[in-house]
Short mmCIF file of C-alpha atoms and ligand atoms in Angstrom, two decimals:
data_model
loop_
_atom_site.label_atom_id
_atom_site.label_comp_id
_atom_site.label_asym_id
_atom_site.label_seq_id
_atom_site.Cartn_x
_atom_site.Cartn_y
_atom_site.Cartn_z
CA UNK A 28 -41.62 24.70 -12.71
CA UNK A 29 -43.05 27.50 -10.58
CA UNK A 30 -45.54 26.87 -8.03
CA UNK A 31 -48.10 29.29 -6.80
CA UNK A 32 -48.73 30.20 -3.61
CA UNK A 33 -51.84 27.50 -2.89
CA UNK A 34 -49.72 24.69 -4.68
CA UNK A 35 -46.87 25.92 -2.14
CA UNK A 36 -49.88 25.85 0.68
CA UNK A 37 -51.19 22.65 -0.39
CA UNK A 38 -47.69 21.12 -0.21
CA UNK A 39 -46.77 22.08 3.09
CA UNK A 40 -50.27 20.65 4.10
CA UNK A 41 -48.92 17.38 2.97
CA UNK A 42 -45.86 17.72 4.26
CA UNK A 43 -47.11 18.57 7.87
CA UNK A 44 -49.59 14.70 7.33
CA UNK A 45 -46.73 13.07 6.68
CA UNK A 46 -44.97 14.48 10.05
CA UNK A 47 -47.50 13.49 11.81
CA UNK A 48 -48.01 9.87 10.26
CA UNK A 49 -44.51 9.47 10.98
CA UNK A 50 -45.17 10.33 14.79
CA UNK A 51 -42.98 13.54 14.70
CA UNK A 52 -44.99 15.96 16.55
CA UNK A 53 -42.46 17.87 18.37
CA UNK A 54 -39.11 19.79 17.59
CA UNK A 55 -36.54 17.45 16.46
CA UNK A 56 -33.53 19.34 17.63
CA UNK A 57 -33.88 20.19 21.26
CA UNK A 58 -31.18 22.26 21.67
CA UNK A 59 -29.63 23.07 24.87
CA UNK A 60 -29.38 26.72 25.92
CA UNK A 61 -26.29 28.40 25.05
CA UNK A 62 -24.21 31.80 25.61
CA UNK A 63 -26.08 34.14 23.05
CA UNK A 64 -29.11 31.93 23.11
CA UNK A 65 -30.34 31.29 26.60
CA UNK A 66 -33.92 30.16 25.80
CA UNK A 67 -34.93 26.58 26.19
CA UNK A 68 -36.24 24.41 23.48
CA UNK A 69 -39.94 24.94 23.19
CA UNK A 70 -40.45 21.41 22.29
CA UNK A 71 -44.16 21.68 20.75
CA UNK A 72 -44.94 25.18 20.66
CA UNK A 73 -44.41 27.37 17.73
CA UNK A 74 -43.01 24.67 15.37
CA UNK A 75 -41.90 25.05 12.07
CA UNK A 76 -40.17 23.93 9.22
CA UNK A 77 -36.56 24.64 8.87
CA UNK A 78 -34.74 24.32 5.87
CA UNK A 79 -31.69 22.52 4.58
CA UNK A 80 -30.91 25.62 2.21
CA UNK A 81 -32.01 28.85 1.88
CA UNK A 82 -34.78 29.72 0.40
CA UNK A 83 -33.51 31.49 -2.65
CA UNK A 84 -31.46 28.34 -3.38
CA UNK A 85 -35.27 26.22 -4.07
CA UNK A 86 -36.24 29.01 -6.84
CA UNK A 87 -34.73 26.55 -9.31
CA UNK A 88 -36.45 23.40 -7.63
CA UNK A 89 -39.07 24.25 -5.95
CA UNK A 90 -40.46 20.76 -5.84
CA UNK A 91 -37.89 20.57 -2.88
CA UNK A 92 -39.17 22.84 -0.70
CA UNK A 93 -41.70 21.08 0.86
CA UNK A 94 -40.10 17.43 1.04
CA UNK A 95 -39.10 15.67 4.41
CA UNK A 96 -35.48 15.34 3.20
CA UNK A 97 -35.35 19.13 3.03
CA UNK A 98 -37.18 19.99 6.21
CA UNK A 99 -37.18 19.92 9.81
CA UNK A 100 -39.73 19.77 12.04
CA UNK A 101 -38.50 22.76 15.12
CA UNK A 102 -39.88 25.25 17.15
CA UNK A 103 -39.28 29.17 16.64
CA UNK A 104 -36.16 28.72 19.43
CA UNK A 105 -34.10 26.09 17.88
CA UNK A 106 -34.96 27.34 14.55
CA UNK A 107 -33.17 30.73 15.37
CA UNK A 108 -30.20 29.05 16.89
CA UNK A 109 -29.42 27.02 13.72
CA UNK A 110 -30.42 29.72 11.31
CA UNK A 111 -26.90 31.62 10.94
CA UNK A 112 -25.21 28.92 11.51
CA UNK A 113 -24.73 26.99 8.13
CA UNK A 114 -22.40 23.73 9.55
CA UNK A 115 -24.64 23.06 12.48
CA UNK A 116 -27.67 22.69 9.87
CA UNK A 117 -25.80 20.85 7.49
CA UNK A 118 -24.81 18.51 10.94
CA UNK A 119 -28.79 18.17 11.66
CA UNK A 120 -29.68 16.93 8.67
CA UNK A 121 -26.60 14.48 7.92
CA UNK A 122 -27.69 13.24 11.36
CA UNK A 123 -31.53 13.19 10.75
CA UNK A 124 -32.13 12.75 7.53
CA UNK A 125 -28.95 10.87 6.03
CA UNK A 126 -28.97 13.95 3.91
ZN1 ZN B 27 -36.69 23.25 19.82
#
């Protein structure tokens, strides 16, 4: 099943109610600085949804894309740090979404 772009749209809407109806309004990682990555977690500005995969890997189920099992709620900073780093993603989401 393919989704267009405004049932993609219209699913991240959702997802982003259900963030906030479960009272998670601010990154969920809060990552310390570290060498490489001196910037502090931003904490509620410029959040977004990271990904337990990559995106090419939801092509084949892209009902997943947009579900709170799949997705974390972080700002741009954190985001970056765990972006190239595949076991400290997979660590996140074992720890934060039994997943
Ligand atoms: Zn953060």
């Amino acid at each position: 099943m393919k989704l267009s772009n405004n049932q993609q749209e219209f699913r991240r809407k959702k997802l982003k109610e259900l963030y906030c109806l479960k009272g998670i309004i601010e990154c969920e990682l809060k990552l310390k600085p570290k060498e490489g990555y001196p910037e502090k977690c931003w904490r509620n500005a410029s959040l977004g949804f990271a990904h337990k995969d990559k995106r090419w890997k939801y092509i084949r189920r892209p009902e997943d894309l947009w579900t709170f099992k799949e997705t974390i709620l972080c700002c741009v900073i954190c985001h970056q740090k765990i972006e190239c780093d595949r076991l400290l993603t997979l660590s996140f989401f074992k720890r934060l979404r039994n997943n």
